[in-house]
Short mmCIF file of C-alpha atoms and ligand atoms in Angstrom, two decimals:
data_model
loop_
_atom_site.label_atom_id
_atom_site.label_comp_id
_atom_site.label_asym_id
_atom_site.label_seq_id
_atom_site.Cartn_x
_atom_site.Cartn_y
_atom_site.Cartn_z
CA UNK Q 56 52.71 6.97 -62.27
CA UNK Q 57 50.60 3.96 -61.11
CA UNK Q 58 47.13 4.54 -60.00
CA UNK Q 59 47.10 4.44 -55.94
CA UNK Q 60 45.53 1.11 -55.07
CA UNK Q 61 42.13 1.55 -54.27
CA UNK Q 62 41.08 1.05 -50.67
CA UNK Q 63 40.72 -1.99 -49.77
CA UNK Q 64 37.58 -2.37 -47.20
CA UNK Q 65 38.22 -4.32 -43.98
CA UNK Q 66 36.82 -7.83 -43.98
CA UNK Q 67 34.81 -7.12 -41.02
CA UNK Q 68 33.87 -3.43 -42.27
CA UNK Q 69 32.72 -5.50 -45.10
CA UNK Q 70 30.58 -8.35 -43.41
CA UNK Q 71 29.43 -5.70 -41.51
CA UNK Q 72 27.99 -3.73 -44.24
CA UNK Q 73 26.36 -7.18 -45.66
CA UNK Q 74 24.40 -7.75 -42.99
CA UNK Q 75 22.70 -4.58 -42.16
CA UNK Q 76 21.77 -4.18 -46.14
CA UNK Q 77 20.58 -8.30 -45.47
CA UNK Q 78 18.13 -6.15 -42.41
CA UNK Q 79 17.06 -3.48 -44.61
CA UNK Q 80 16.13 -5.41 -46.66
CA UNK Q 81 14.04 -7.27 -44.90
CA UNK Q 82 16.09 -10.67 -45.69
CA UNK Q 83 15.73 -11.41 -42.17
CA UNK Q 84 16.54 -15.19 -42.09
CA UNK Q 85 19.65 -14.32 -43.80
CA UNK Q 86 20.55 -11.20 -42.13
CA UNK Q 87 20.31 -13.37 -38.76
CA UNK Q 88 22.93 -15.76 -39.78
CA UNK Q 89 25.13 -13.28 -40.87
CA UNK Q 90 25.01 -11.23 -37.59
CA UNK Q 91 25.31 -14.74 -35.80
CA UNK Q 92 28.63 -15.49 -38.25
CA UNK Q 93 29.84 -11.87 -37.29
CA UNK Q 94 29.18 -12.05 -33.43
CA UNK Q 95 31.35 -15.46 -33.43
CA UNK Q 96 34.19 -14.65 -36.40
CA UNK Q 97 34.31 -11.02 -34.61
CA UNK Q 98 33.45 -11.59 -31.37
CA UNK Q 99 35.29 -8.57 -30.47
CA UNK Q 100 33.98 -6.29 -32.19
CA UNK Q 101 30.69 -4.46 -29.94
CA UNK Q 102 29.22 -2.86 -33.43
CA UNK Q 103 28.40 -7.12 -34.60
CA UNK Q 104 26.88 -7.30 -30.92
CA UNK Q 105 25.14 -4.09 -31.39
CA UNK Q 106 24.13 -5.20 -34.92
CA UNK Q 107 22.60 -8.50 -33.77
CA UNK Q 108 20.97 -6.66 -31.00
CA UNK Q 109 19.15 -4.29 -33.16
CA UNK Q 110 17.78 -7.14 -35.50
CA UNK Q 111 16.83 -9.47 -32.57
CA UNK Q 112 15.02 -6.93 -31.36
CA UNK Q 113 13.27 -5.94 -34.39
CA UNK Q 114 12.49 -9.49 -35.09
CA UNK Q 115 10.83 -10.26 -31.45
CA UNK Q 116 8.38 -7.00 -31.98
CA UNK Q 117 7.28 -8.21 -35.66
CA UNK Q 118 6.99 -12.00 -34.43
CA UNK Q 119 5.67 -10.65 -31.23
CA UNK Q 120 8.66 -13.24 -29.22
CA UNK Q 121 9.15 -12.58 -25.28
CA UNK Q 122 11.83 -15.48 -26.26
CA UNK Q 123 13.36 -13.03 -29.12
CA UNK Q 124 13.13 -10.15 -27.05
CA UNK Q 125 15.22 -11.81 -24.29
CA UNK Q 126 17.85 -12.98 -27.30
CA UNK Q 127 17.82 -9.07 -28.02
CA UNK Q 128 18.46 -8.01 -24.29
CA UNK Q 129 21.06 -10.56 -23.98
CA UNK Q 130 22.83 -9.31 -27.14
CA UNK Q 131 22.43 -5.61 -26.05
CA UNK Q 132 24.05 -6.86 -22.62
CA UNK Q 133 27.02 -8.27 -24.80
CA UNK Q 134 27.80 -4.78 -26.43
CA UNK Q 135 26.99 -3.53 -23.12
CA UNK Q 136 29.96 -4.85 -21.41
CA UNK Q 137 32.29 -3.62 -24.05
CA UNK Q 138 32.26 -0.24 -22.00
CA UNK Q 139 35.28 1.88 -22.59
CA UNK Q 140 35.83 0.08 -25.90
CA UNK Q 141 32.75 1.63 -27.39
CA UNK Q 142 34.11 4.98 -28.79
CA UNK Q 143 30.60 6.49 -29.29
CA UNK Q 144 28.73 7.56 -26.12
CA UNK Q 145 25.72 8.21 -28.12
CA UNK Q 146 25.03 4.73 -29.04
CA UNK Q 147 25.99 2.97 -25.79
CA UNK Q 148 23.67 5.24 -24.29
CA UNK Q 149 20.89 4.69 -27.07
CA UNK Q 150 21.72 0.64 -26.67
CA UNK Q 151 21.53 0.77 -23.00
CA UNK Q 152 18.13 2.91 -23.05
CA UNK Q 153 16.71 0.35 -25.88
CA UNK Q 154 17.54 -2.73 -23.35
CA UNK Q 155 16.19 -1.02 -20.46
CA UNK Q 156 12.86 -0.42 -22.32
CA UNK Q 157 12.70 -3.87 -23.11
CA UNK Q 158 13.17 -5.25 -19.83
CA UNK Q 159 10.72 -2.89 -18.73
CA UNK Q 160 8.26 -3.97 -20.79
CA UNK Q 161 9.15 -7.67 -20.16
CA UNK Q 162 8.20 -6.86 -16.09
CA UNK Q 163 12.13 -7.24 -15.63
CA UNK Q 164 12.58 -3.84 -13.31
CA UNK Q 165 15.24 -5.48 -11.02
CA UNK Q 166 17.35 -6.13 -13.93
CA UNK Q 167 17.40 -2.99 -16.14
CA UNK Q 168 18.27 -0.81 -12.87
CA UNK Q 169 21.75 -2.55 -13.66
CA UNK Q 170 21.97 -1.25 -16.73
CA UNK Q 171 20.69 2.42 -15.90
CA UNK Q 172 23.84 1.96 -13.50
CA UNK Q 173 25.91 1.31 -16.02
CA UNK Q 174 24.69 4.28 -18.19
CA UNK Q 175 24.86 6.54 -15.57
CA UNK Q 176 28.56 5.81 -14.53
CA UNK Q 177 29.35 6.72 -17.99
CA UNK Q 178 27.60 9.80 -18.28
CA UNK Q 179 27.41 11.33 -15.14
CA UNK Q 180 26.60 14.68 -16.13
CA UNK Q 181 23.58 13.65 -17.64
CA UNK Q 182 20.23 13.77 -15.06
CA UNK Q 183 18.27 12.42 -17.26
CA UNK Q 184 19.63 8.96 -16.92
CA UNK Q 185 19.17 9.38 -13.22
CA UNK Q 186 15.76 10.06 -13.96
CA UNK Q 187 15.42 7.19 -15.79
CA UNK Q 188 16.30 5.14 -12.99
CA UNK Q 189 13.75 6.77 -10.55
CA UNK Q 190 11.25 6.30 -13.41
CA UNK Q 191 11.78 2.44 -13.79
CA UNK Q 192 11.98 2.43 -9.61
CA UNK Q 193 8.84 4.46 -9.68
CA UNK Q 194 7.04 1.93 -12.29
CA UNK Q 195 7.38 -0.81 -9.98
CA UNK Q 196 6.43 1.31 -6.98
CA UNK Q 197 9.83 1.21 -5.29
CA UNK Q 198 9.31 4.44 -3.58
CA UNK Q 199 12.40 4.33 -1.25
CA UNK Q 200 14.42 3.98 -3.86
CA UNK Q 201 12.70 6.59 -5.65
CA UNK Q 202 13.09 8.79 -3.31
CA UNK Q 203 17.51 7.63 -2.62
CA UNK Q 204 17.89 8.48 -6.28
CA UNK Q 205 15.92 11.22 -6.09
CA UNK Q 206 17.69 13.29 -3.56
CA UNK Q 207 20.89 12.62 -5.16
CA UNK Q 208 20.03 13.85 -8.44
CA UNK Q 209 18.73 17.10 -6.45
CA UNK Q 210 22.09 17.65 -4.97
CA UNK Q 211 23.42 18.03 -8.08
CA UNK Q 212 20.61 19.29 -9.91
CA UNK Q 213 18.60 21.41 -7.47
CA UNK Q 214 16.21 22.90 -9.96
CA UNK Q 215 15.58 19.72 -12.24
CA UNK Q 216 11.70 19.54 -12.80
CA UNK Q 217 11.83 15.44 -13.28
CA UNK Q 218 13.57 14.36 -9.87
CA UNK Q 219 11.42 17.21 -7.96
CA UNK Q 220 8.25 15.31 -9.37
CA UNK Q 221 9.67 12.20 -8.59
CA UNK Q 222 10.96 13.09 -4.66
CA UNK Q 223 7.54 14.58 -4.54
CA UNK Q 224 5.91 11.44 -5.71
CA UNK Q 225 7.86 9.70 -2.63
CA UNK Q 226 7.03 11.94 -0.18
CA UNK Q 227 3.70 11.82 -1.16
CA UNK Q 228 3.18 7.90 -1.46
CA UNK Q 229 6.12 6.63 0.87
CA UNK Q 230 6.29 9.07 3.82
CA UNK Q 231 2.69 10.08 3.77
CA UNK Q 232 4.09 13.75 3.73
CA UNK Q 233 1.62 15.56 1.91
CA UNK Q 234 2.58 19.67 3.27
CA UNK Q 235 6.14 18.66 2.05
CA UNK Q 236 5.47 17.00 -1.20
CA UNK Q 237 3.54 19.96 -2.26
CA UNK Q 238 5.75 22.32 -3.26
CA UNK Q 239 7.66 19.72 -5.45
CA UNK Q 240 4.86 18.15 -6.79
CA UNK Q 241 3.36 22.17 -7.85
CA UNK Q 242 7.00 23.10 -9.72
CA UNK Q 243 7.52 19.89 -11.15
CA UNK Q 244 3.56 20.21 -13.00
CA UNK Q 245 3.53 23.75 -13.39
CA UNK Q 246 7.35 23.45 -15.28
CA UNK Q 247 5.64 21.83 -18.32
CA UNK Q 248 8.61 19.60 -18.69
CA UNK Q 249 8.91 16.56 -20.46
CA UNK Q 250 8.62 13.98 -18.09
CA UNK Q 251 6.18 15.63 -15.82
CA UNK Q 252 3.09 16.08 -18.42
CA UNK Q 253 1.24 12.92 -17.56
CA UNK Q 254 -2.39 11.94 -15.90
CA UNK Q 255 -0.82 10.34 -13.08
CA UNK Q 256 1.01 13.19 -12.27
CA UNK Q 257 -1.69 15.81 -12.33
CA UNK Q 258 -3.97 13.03 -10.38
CA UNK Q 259 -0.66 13.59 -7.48
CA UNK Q 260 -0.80 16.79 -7.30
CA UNK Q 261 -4.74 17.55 -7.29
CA UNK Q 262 -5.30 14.48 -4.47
CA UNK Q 263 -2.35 15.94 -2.35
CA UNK Q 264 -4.06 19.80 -2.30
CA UNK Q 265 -7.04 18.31 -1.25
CA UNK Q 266 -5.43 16.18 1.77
CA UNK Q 267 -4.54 19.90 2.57
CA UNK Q 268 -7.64 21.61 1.97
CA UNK Q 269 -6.71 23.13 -0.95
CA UNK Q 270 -10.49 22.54 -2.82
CA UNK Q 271 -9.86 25.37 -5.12
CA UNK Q 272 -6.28 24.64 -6.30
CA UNK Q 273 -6.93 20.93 -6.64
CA UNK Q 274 -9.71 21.59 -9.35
CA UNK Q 275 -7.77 23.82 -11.19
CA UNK Q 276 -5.32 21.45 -11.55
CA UNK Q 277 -8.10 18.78 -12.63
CA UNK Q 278 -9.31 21.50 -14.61
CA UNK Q 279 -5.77 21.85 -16.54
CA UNK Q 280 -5.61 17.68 -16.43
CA UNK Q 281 -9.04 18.06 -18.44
CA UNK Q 282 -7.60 20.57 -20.62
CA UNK Q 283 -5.03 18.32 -21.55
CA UNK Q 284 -7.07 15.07 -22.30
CA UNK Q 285 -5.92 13.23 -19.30
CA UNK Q 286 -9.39 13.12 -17.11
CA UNK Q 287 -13.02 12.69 -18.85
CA UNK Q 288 -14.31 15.63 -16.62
CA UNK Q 289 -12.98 17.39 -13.37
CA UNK Q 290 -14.79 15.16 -11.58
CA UNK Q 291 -14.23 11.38 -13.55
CA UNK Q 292 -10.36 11.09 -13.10
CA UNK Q 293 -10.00 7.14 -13.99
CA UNK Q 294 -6.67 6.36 -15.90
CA UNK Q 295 -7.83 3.34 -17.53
CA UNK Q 296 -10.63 4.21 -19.93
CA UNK Q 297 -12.56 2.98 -22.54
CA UNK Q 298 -13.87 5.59 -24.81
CA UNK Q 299 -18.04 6.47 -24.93
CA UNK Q 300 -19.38 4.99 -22.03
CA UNK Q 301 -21.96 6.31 -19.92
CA UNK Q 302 -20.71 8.06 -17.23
CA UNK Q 303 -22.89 9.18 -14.20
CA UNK Q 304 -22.44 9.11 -10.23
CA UNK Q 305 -24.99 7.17 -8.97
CA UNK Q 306 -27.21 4.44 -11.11
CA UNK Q 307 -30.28 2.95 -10.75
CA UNK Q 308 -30.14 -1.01 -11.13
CA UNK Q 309 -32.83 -0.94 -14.15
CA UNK Q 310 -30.51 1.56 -15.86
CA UNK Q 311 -27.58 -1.24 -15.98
CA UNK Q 312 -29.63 -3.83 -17.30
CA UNK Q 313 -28.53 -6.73 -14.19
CA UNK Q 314 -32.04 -5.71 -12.75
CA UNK Q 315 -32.79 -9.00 -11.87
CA UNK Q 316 -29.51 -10.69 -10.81
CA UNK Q 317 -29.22 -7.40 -8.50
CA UNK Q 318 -32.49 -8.35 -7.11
CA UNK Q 319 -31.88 -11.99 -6.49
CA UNK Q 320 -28.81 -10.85 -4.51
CA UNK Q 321 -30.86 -8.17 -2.70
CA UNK Q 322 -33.85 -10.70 -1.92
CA UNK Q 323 -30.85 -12.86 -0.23
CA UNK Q 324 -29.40 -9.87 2.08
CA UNK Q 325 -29.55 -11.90 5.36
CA UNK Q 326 -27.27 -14.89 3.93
CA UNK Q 327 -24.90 -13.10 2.92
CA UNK Q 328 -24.71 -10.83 5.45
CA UNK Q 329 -24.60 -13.98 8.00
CA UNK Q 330 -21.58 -14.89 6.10
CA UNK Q 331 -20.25 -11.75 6.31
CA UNK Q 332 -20.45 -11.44 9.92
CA UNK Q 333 -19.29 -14.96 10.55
CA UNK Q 334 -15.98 -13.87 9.26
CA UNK Q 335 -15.61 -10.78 10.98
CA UNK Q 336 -15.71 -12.52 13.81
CA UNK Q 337 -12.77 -15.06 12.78
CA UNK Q 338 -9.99 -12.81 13.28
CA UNK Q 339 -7.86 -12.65 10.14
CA UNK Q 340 -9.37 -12.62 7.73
CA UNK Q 341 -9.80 -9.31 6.79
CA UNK Q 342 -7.04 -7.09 5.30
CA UNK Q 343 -6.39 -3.56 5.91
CA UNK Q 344 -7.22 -1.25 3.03
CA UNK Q 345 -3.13 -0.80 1.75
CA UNK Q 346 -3.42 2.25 -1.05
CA UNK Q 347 -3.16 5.02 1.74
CA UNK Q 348 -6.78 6.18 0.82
CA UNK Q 349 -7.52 6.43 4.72
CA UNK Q 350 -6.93 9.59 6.42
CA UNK Q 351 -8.28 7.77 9.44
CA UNK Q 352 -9.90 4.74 10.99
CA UNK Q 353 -10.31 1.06 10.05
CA UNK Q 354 -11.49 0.00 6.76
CA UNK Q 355 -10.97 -3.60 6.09
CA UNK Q 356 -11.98 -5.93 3.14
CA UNK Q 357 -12.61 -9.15 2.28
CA UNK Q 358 -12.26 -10.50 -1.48
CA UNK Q 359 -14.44 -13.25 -2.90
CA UNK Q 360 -13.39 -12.87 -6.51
CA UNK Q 361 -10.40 -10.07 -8.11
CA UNK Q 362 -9.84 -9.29 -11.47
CA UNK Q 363 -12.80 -12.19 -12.83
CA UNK Q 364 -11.38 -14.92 -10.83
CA UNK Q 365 -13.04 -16.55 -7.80
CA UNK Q 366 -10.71 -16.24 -4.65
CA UNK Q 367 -11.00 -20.17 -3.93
CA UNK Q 368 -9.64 -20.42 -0.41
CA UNK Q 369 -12.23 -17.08 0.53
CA UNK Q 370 -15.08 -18.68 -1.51
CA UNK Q 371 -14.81 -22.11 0.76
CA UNK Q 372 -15.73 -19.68 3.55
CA UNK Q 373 -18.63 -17.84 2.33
CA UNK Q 374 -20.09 -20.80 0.17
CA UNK Q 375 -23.90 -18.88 -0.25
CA UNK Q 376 -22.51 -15.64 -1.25
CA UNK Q 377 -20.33 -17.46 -3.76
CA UNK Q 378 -22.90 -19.39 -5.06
CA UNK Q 379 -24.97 -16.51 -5.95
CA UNK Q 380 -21.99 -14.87 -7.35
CA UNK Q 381 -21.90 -17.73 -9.95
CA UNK Q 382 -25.14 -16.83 -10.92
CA UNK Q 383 -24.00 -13.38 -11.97
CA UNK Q 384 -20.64 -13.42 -14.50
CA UNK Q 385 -21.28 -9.64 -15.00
CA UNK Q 386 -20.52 -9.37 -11.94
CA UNK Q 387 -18.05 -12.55 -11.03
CA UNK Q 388 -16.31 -12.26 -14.03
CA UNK Q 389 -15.80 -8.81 -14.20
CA UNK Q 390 -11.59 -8.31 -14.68
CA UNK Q 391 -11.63 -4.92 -14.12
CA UNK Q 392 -12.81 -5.30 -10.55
CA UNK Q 393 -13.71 -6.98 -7.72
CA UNK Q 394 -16.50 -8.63 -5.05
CA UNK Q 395 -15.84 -7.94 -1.58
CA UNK Q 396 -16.80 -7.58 1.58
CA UNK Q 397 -16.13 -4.22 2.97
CA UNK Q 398 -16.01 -3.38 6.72
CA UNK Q 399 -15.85 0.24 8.06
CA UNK Q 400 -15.33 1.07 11.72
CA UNK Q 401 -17.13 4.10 13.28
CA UNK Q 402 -14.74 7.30 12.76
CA UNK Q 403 -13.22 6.57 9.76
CA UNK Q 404 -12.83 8.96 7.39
CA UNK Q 405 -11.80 7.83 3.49
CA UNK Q 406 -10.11 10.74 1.46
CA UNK Q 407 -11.48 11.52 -2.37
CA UNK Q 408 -10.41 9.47 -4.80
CA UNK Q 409 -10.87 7.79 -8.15
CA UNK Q 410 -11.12 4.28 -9.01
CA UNK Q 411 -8.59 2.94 -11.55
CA UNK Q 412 -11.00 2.97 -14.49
CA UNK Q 413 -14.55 3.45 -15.92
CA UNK Q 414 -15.36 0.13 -17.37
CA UNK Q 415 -17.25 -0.68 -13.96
CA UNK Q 416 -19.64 0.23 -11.98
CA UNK Q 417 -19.73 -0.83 -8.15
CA UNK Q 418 -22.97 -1.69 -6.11
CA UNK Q 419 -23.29 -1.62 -2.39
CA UNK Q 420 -25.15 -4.51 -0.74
CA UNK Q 421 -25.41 -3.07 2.24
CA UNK Q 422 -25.53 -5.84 5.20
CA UNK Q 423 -25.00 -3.66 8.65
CA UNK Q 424 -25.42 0.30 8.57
CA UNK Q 425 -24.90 2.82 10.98
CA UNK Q 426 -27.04 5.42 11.96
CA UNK Q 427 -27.76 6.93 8.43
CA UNK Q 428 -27.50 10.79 8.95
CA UNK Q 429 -23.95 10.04 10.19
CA UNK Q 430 -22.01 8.34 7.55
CA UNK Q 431 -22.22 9.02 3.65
CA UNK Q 432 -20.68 8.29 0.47
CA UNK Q 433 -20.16 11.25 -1.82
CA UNK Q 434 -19.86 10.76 -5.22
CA UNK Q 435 -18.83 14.05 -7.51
CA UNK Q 436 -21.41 16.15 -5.90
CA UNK Q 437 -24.06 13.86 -4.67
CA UNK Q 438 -24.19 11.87 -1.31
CA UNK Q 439 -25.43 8.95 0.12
CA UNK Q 440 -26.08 6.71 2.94
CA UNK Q 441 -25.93 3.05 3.57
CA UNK Q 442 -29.61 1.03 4.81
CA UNK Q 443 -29.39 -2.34 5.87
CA UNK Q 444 -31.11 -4.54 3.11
CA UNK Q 445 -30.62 -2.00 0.46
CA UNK Q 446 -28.49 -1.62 -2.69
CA UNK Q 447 -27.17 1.30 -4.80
CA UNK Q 448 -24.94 1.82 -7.46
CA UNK Q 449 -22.30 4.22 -8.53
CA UNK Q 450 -19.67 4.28 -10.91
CA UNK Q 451 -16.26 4.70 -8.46
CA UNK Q 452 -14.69 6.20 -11.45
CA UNK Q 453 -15.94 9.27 -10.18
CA UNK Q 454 -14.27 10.85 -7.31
CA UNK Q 455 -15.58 9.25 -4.00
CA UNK Q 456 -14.93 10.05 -0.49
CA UNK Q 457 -16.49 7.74 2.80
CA UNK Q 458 -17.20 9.15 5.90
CA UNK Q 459 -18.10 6.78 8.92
CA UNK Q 460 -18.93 9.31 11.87
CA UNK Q 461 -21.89 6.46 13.59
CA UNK Q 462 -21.36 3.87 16.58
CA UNK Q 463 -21.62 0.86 15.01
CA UNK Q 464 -19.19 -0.63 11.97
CA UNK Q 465 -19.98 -0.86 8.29
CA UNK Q 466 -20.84 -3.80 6.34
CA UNK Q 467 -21.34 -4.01 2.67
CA UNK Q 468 -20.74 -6.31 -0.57
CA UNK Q 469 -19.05 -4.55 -2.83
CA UNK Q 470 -19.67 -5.70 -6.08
CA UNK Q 471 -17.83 -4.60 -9.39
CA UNK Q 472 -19.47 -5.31 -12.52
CA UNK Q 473 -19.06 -4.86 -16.26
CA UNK Q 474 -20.01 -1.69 -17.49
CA UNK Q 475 -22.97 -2.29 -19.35
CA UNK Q 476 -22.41 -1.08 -22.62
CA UNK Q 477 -18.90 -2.65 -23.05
CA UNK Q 478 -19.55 -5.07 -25.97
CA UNK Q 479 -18.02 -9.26 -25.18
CA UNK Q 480 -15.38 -8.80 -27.24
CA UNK Q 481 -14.12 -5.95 -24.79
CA UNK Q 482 -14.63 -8.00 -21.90
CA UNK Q 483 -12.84 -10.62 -23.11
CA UNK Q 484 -9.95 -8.39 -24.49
CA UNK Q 485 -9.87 -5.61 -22.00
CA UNK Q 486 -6.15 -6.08 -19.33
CA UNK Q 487 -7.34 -6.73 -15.91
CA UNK Q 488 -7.13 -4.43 -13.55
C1 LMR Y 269 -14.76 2.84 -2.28
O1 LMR Y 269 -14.69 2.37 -3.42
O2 LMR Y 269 -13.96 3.66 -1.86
C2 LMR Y 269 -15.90 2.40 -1.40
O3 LMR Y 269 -16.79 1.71 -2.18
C3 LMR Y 269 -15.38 1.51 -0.37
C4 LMR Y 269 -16.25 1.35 0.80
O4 LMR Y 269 -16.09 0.34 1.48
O5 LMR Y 269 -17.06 2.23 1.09
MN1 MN Y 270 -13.00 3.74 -3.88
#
């Protein structure tokens, strides 16, 4: 009998084939044109789109492209749109999920929530890809939609830990309804669940107890946060750190080394205070503190410099204060912070909180002060008061929390600096904040 013909491999099984071995090979120039022959010859076929996608992609991260990566998300959208004609759910979803990361990480949120639609019309019995969409909503602070996605995953999924955290996070940040976000905010932490085990989300839950007076519960929740690696110390809760610095409350100005640039602001209180008050009686100019750290009163501020760049249009209106400034790059330059003047109206009352990291430490200039035994500034468990003509320093990494119970407002210069024992090479490399 004749042998049975061997099997003859499709041309584009074939093509196929060539190029990936091209990719694994690392024969990326060629494997390129081959995926670009096989996207045109076999335009309809999604596993050449998917192919070219995965190579882009891998291309853009070793060239470190923004231009590549947008080739890759482009070529992902391509198989994308195949929809029903992808057999395999498994790598549409794993395609989708790989373009949504990368428009993520190219700022793009707007964009991949159109393809975490098109995932999760697909595979609607998945949460997770609803919680994905919260997640990318949440990243870009979008807490209304958050919280729409939320509640619809909860109607179908009641007891999923993810969407609790993330309708908690909502209530929390969006309604300003701390006794209701509570109990969402407690399951989803306490479940362990991936998705829920991060800083932030410990940081949630310990700041809303204490809006309710729960002291004791909120440290053991910083306590279990320390446990897991994500604060330096029940007290330091900062989510942007550098590792080994110095960490204390309060400072004394020899102690940071800007002894004498501190001084040469101090010695020029009255000018700078002038220009302070000048502007607080411009109407304005001031902005309202907007990251719901009040529980009440009026704290306003106005910026001279933010994130190591002079606020130029602010600056032309406080030209002494900004001139001095120049003198101090520590200080001026610092891109982890900020100079500023800050204004606090009798009854106000600031709850604890952390600043964003501990590669600063802020001084007080104070330039008007209340009646000193009725307003303080507790940092971890020391407090302070403000004294016209004086300046202190603390490092706002540390939990903080104002109280303003005088007659007359507030004035201070805030003024962020450099950690002193960052090297230049840190401070030159270190993302703003
Ligand atoms: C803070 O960081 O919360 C305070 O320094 C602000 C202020 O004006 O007291
Ligand atoms: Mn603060």
């Amino acid at each position: 009998a004749a042998p049975a013909p061997a099997e003859k491999e499709d041309p584009f099984e074939q093509e196929l084939r060539k190029a990936n071995e091209e990719m694994i090979r690392e024969n990326y120039a060629q494997a390129l044109r081959s995926f670009n022959t096989l996207t045109t010859n076999f335009a309809h076929e999604p596993s050449a789109h998917l192919g070219r996608a995965r190579l882009l992609e891998l291309l853009a991260k070793k060239e470190r492209s923004n231009q590549r990566l947008w080739e890759a998300i482009d070529a992902y959208k391509r198989y994308l749109a195949f929809g029903e004609l992808v057999a395999s759910n498994q790598e549409f979803q794993t395609a989708g999920e790989s373009c949504i990361e990368n428009l993520r990480f190219l700022g793009h949120h707007r964009q991949a929530t159109t393809i975490h639609e098109l995932l999760i019309n697909r595979l609607p019995e998945d949460p997770r890809l609803r919680n994905q969409l919260s997640l990318t909503y949440l990243m870009v602070n979008n807490l209304q939609q958050v919280e729409k996605v939320a509640v619809e995953t909860l109607k179908l999924w009641p007891n999923n830990a993810v969407a609790q955290l993330h309708y908690g996070l909502a209530l929390r940040q969006f309604h300003a309804d701390y006794a209701k976000a509570l109990p969402y905010l407690k399951y989803a932490v306490e479940s362990g669940e991936e998705g829920t085990q991060e800083a932030f989300f410990y940081l949630s839950l310990g700041e809303t107890m204490q809006r309710l007076s729960m002291k004791s519960e909120a440290l053991e929740v910083y306590g279990k946060g320390v446990a897991k690696g994500f604060f330096a110390s029940l007290y330091q809760r900062s989510l942007y750190n550098e590792p080994r610095l110095r960490a204390q409350p309060f400072w004394q100005p020899k102690e940071t080394g800007y002894e004498r640039q501190l001084e040469k602001l101090t010695l020029n209180w009255r000018a700078i205070r002038d220009e302070g008050l000048a502007l607080l009686g411009r109407s304005g100019f001031f902005e309202d503190e907007a990251e719901l750290l009040r529980d009440k009163g009026v704290w306003q501020q106005y910026e001279l410099y933010a994130q190591g760049r002079r606020v130029k249009d602010n600056c032309r209106r406080a030209p002494i204060t900004c001139s001095l400034l120049e003198e101090f790059p520590e200080s001026a330059g610092c891109r982890r912070g900020q100079v500023k003047f800050s204004v606090m109206q009798a009854k106000t009352h600031v709850w604890p909180h952390c600043g964003p990291t501990n590669c600063r430490l802020r001084a007080h200039l104070t330039l008007a002060a209340p009646e000193p035994e009725k307003a303080s500034l507790r940092v971890a468990e020391q407090e302070r008061t403000w004294r016209e003509g004086e300046l202190f320093i603390f490092d706002d990494s540390f939990e903080h929390e104002v109280w303003h119970n005088g007659s007359q407002s507030r004035l201070v210069l805030i003024l962020d600096m450099w950690h002193p024992q960052l090297s230049a090479a840190q401070r030159r490399s270190l993302s703003p904040i």
